[in-house]
Short mmCIF file of C-alpha atoms in Angstrom, two decimals:
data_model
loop_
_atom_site.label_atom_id
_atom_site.label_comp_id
_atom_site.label_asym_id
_atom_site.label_seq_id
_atom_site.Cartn_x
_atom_site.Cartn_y
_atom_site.Cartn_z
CA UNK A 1 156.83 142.50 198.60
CA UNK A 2 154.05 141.12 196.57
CA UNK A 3 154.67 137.56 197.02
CA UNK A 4 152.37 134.47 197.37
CA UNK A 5 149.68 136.46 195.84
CA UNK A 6 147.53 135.70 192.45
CA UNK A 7 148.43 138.51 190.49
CA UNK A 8 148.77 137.73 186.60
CA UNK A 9 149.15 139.40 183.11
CA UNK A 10 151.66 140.72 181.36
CA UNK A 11 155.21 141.91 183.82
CA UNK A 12 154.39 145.81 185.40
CA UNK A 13 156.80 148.45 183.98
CA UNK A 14 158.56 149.81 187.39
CA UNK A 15 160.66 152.98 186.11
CA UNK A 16 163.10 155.28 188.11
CA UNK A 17 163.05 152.51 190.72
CA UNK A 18 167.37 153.61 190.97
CA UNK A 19 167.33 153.14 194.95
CA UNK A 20 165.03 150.13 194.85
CA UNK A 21 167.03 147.58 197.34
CA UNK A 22 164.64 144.43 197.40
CA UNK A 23 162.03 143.41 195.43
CA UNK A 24 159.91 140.10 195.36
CA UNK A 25 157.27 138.96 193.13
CA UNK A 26 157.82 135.35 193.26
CA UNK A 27 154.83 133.16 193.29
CA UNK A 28 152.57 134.99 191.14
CA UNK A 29 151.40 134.24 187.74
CA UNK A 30 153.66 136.61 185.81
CA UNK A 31 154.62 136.69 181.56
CA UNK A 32 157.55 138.67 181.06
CA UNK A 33 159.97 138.87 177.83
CA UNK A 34 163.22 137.63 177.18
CA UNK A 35 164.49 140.90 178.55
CA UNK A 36 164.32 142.44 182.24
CA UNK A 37 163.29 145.90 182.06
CA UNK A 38 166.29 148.25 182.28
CA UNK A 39 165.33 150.16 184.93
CA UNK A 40 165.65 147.30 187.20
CA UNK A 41 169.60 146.92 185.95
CA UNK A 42 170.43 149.21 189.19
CA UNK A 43 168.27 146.98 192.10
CA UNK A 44 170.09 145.39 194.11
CA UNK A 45 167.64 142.70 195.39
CA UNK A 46 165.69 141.24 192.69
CA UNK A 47 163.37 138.30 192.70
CA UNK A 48 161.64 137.71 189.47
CA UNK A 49 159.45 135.07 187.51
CA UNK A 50 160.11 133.57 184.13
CA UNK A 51 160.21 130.62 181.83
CA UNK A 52 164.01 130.62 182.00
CA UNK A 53 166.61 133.06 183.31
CA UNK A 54 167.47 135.37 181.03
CA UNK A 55 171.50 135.61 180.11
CA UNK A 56 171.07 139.29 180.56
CA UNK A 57 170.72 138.83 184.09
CA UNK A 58 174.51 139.49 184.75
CA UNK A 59 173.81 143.40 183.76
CA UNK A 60 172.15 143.48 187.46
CA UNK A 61 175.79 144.40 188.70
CA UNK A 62 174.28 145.80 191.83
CA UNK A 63 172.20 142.91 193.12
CA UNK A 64 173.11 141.81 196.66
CA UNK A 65 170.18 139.16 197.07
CA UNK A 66 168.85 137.17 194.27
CA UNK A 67 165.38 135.14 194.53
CA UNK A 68 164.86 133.04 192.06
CA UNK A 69 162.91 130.39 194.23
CA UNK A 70 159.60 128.52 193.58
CA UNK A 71 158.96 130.28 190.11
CA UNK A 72 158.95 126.72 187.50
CA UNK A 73 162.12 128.28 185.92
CA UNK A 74 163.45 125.60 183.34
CA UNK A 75 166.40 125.17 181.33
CA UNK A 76 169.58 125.88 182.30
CA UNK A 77 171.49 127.85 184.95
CA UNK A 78 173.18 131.02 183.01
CA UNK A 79 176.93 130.77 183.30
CA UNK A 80 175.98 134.94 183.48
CA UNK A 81 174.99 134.65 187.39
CA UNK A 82 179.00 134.37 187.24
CA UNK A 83 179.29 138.63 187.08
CA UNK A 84 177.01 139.08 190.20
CA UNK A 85 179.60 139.52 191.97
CA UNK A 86 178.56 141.27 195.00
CA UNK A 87 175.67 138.94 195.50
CA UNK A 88 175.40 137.22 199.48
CA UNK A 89 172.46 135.26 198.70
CA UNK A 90 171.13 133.54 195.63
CA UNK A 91 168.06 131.20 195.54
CA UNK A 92 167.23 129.29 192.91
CA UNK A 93 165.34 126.26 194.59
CA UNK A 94 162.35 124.51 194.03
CA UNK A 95 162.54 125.27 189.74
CA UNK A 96 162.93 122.51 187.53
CA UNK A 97 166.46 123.89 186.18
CA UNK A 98 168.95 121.03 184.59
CA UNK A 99 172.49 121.08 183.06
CA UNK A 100 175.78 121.74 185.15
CA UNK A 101 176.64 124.40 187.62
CA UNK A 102 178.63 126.49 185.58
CA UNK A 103 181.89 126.82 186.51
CA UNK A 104 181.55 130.90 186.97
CA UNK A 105 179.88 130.51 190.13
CA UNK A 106 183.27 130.39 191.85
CA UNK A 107 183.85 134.59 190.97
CA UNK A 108 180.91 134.76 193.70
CA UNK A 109 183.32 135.67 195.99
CA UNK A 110 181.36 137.15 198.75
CA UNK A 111 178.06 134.61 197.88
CA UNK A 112 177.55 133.87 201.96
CA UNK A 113 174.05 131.84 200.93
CA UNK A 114 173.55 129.27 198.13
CA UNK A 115 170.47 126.98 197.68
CA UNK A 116 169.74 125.01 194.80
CA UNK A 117 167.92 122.18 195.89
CA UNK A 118 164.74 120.36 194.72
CA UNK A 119 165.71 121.00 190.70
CA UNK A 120 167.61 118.81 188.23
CA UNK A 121 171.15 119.93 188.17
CA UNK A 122 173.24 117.18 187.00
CA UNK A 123 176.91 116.72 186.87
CA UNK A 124 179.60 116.96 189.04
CA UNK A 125 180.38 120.08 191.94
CA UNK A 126 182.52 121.97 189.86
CA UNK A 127 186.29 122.64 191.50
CA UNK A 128 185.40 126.08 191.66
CA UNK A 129 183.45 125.94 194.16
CA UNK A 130 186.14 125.97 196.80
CA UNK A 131 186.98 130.03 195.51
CA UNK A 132 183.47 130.89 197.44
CA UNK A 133 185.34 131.09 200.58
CA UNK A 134 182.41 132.97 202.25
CA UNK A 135 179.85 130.52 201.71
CA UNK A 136 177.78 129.51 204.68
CA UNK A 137 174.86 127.72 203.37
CA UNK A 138 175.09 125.25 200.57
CA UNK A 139 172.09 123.44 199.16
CA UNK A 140 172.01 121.34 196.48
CA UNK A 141 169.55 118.39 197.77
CA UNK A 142 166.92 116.75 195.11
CA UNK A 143 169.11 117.25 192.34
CA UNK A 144 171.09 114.83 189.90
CA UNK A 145 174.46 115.79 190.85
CA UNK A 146 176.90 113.02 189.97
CA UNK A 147 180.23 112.28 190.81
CA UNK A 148 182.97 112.90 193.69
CA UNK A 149 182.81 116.12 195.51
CA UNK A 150 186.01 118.19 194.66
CA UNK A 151 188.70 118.05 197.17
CA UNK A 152 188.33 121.92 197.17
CA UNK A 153 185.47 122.08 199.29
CA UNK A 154 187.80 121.98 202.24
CA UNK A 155 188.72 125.17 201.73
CA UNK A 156 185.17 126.55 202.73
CA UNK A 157 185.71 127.37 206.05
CA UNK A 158 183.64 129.38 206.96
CA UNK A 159 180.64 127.10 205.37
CA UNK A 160 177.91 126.43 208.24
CA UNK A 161 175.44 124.15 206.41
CA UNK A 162 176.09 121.23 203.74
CA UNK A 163 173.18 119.50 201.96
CA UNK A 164 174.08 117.28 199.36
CA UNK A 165 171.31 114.50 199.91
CA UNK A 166 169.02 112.80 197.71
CA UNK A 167 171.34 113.47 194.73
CA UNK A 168 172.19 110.75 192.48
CA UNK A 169 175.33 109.87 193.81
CA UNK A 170 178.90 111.55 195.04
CA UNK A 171 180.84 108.06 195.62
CA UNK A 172 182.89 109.23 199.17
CA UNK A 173 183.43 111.73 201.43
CA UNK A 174 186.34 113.85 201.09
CA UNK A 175 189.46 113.94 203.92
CA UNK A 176 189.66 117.65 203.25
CA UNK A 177 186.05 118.28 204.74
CA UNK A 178 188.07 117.97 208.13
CA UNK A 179 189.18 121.58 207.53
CA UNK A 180 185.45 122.64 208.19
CA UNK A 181 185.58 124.02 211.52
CA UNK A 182 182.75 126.02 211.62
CA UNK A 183 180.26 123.20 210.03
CA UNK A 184 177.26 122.85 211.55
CA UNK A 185 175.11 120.76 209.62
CA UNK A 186 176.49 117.56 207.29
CA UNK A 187 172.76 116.52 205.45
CA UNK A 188 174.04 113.60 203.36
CA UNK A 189 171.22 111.60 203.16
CA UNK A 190 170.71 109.07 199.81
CA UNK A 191 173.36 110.47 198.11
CA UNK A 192 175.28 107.78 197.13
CA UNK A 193 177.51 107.40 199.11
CA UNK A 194 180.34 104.07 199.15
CA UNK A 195 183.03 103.22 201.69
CA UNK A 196 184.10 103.71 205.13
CA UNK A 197 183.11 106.87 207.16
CA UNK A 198 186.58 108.87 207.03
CA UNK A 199 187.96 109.52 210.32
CA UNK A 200 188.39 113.47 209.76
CA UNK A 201 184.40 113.65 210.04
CA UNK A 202 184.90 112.92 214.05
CA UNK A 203 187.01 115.90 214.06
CA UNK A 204 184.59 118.24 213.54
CA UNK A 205 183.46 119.81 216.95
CA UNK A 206 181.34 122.57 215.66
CA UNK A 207 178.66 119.49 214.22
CA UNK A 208 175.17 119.34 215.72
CA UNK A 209 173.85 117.20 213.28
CA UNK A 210 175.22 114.41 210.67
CA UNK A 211 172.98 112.59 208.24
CA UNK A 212 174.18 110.00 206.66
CA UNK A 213 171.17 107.37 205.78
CA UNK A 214 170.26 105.33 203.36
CA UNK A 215 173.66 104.89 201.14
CA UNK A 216 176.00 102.38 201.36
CA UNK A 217 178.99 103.07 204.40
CA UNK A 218 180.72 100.25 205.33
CA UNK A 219 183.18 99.03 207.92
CA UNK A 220 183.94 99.39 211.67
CA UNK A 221 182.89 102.49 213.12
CA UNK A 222 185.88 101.50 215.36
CA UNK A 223 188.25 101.65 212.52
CA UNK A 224 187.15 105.17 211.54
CA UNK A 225 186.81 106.62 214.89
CA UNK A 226 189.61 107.98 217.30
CA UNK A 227 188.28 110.15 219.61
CA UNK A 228 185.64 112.87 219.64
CA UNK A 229 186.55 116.78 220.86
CA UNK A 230 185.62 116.83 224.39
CA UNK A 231 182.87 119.51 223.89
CA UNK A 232 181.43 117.60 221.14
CA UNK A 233 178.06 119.56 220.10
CA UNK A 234 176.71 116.95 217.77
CA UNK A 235 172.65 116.71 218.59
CA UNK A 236 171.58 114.06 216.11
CA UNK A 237 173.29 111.64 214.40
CA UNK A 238 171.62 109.17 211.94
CA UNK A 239 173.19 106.15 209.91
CA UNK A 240 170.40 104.61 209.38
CA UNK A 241 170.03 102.17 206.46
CA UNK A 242 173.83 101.23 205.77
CA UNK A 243 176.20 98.05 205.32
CA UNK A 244 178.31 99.48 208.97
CA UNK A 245 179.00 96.57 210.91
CA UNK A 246 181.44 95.66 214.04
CA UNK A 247 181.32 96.84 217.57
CA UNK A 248 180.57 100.69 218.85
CA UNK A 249 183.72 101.49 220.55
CA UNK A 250 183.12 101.81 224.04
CA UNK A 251 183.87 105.36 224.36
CA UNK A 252 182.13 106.92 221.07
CA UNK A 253 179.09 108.37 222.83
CA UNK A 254 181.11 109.86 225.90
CA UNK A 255 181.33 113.29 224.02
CA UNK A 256 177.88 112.89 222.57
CA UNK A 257 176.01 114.66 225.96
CA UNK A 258 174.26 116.88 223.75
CA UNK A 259 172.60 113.91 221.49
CA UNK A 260 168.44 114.45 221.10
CA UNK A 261 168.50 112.24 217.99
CA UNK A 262 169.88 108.64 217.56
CA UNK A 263 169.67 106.29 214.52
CA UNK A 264 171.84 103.12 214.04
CA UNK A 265 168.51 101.01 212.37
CA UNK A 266 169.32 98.85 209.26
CA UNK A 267 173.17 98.22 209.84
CA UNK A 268 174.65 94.80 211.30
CA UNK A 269 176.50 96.36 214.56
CA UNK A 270 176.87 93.68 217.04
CA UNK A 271 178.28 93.08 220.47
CA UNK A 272 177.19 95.21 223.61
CA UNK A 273 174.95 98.34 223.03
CA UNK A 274 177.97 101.28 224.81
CA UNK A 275 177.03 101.84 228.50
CA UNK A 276 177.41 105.20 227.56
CA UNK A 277 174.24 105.00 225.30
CA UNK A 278 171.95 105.25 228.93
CA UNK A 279 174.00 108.25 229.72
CA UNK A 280 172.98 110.36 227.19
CA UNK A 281 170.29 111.95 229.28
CA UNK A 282 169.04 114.52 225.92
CA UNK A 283 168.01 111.56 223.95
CA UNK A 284 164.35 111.69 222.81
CA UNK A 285 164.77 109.37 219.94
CA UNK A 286 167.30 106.03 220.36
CA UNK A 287 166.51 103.52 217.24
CA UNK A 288 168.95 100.75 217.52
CA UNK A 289 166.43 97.88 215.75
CA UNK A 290 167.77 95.67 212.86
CA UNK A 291 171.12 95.12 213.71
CA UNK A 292 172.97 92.03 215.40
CA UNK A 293 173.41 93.80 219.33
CA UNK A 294 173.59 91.01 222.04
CA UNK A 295 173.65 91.53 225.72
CA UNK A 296 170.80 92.90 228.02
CA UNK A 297 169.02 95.48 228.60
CA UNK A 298 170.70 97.56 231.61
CA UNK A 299 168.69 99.38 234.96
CA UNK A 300 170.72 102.45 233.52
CA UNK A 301 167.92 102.60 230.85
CA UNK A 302 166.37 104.95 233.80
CA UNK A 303 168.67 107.74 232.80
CA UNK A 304 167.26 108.44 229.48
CA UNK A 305 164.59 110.42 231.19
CA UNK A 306 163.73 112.68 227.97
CA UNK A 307 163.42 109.70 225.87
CA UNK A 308 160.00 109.58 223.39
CA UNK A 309 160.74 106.44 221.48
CA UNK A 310 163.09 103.70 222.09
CA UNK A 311 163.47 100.56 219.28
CA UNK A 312 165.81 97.78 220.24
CA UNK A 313 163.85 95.45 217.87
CA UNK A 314 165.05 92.65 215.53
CA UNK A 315 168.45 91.97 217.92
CA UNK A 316 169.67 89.57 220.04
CA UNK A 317 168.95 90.60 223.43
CA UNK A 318 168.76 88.50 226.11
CA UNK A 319 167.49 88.75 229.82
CA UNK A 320 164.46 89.73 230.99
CA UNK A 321 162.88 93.77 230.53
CA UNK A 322 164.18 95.41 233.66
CA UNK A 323 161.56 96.95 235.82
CA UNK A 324 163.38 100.95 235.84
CA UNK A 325 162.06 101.09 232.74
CA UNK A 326 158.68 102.09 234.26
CA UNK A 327 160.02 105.33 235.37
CA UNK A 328 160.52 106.45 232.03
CA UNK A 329 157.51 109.24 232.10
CA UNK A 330 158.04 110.60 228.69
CA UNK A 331 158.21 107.49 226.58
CA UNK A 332 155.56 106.98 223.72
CA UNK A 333 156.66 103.75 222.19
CA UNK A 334 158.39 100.57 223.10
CA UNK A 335 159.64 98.26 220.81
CA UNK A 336 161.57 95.05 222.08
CA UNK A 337 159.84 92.91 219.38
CA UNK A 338 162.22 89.50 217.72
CA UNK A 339 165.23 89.67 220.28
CA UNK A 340 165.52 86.76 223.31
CA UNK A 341 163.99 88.08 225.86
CA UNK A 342 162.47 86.54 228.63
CA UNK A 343 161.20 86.46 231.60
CA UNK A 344 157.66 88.11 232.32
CA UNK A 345 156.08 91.63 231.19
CA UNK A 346 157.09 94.74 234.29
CA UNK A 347 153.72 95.38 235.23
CA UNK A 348 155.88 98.69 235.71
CA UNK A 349 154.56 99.38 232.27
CA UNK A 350 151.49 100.57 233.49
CA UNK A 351 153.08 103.29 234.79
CA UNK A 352 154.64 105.12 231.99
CA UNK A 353 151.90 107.74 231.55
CA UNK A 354 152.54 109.00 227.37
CA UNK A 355 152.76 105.05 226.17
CA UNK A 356 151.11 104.46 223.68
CA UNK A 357 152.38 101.42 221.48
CA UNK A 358 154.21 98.54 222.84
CA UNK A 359 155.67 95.70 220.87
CA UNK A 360 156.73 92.89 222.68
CA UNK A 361 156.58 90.09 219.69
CA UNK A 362 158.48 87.09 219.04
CA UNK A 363 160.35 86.91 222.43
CA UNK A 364 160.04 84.13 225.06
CA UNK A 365 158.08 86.58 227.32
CA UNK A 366 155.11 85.35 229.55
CA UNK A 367 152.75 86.51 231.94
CA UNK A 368 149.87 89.12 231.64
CA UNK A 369 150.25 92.38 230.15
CA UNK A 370 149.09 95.55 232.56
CA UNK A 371 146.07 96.75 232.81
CA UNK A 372 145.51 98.73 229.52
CA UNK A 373 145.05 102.55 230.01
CA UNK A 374 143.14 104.53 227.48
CA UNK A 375 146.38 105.78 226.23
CA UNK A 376 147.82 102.80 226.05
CA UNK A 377 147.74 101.61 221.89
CA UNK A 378 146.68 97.99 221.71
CA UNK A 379 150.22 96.13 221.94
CA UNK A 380 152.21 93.64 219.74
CA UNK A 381 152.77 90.20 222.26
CA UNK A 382 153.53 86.75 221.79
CA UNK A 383 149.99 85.57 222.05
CA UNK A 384 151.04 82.04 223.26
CA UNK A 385 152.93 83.11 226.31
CA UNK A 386 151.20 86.29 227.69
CA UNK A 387 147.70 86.76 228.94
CA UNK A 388 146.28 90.07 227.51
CA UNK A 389 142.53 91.11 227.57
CA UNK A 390 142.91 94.47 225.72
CA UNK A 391 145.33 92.72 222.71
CA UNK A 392 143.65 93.36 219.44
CA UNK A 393 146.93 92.32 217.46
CA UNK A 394 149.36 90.12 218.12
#
């Protein structure tokens, strides 16, 4: 392994290298010829740098691992890669390849490790895809791709991780990723993505984390949701920046007990925030701001006792801050800011050790705000109701 280094000049001639098993030269400042040096055609492991892969590539019958990652490869991806067939793992990320998946990537049988993210592949996921039935990793984030995924993928069981985000656009989830039982990771993030969230994706009780922000999901969580497997694993979910709307069925969290990571921001949910929200006692991070939730703000708050970061802003809350909240000995920021709250500030506050921003704006709050700690980051009140000597914005 002579990676990461600063060697450059002309490709070194490696002969009689028959048992060689894994070789890496990535990140270097190599010129090679059209042509891989035939004594490599028996290596098994191969990472390389070039221009653009070279069609002869496919003689490497051997290779088991191919690294192809972080080398400015450009043009496009040679339908050849198709004959590798005893390949587990093939990296081509971080190039600046383009054109289509070729549609001989499904006679990788045995491929257990695919990432091709952070190029510009365009296209569609070929159909063939769903012939890789050993897959466990597939990356194809920062790319181009275009157009619905194929209802094939569903038969990629055994797939662990799928990251499909930032891509262009890939209209809907499919019904047949319900047949992923052993999915662990759903990173759909700006992709593109229309419609309702489809029912099946509830189903899935090997999930630990499901990112779904910034596209545009719409509907009633309630009409997509059923129930959640009791041992529900799931330890962040984020929907941030959609068109969801409606109620959260009472009993969606009850599963969740497992949930670090919470993002609802940017949707129009209204009605009661779930009483089962302050019993998710793993939360660090619960942003609810910038939707339509009414109600108040429950003594149960006191359970989240891991929680860093709490936004409730830009609501409709109502009632007054509830003085439990002081107890919360891990929380960093507070922000209650353009709801309808009122009464006066918990001098409770005070006593949350790690706070360090507040915002309190554009509520019908009054009194004075604690004494200011040298933690504490100057905090966002209304200016006419609440007497504050260490405000320096307001």
């Amino acid at each position: 392994n002579v990676s990461n280094n600063l060697f450059s000049g002309a490709f070194p001639f490696l002969p009689n290298l028959n048992k060689l098993e894994s070789l890496d030269l990535s990140r270097n400042r190599w010129i090679m010829k059209n042509v891989l040096p035939h004594p490599m055609f028996a290596n098994r492991s191969l990472t390389l740098l070039h221009t653009t892969i070279p069609r002869n590539i496919g003689s490497l019958s051997r290779l088991t691992t191919l690294n192809l990652q972080n080398i400015q490869f450009t043009g496009s991806i040679p339908a050849e890669i198709g004959l590798l067939t005893r390949l587990k793992e093939l990296r081509l990320d971080r190039n600046a390849l383009e054109g289509r998946i070729p549609s001989s990537f499904g006679q990788l049988s045995v491929l257990e490790k695919l990432n091709m993210s952070f190029n510009i592949i365009s296209g569609p996921v070929p159909s063939e895809i769903g012939k890789m039935t050993k897959l466990e990793q597939f990356d194809l984030a920062h790319n181009k791709i275009i157009g619905p995924l194929p209802q094939e993928i569903g038969s990629l069981t055994k797939l662990r991780r799928l990251a499909l985000g930032h891509v262009k656009g890939i209209g809907s989830i499919p019904r047949t990723i319900s047949r992923l039982s052993s999915l662990e990771q759903l990173l759909l993030q700006d992709s593109g993505l229309s419609g309702s969230i489809p029912t099946e994706l509830w189903s899935l009780r090997s999930l630990e984390k499901l990112e779904l922000a910034h596209n545009r999901l719409s509907g009633s969580i309630a009409r997509s949701f059923r129930e959640l497997p009791m041992n529900m694993k799931l330890t962040a979910l984020d929907l941030n920046d959609n068109l969801l709307t409606g109620l959260i069925p009472s009993n969606f969290f009850i599963h969740m007990k497992s949930l670090e990571f919470l993002d609802l921001l940017n949707n129009t949910f209204n009605g009661s925030i779930p009483k089962e929200t302050w019993m998710l006692n793993s939360l660090r991070v619960a942003s609810l701001g910038h939707n339509s939730f009414s109600g108040s703000i429950p003594p149960a708050i006191v359970e989240l006792s891991s929680l860093l970061f709490l936004d409730l802003s830009m609501n409709f809350l109502t009632g007054s801050i509830p003085t439990e909240i002081g107890t919360m000995r891990e929380l960093s920021e507070l922000r209650l800011e353009i709801n309808l709250l009122t009464g006066t500030i918990p001098t409770e506050l005070a006593m949350i050790p790690k706070l360090e921003v507040v915002q309190l704006s554009r509520n019908s709050i009054s009194g004075s705000f604690p004494a200011c700690s040298s933690s504490l980051f100057p905090p966002q009140v209304d200016c006419e109701k609440v007497l504050c000597s260490c405000c320096q914005s307001c």
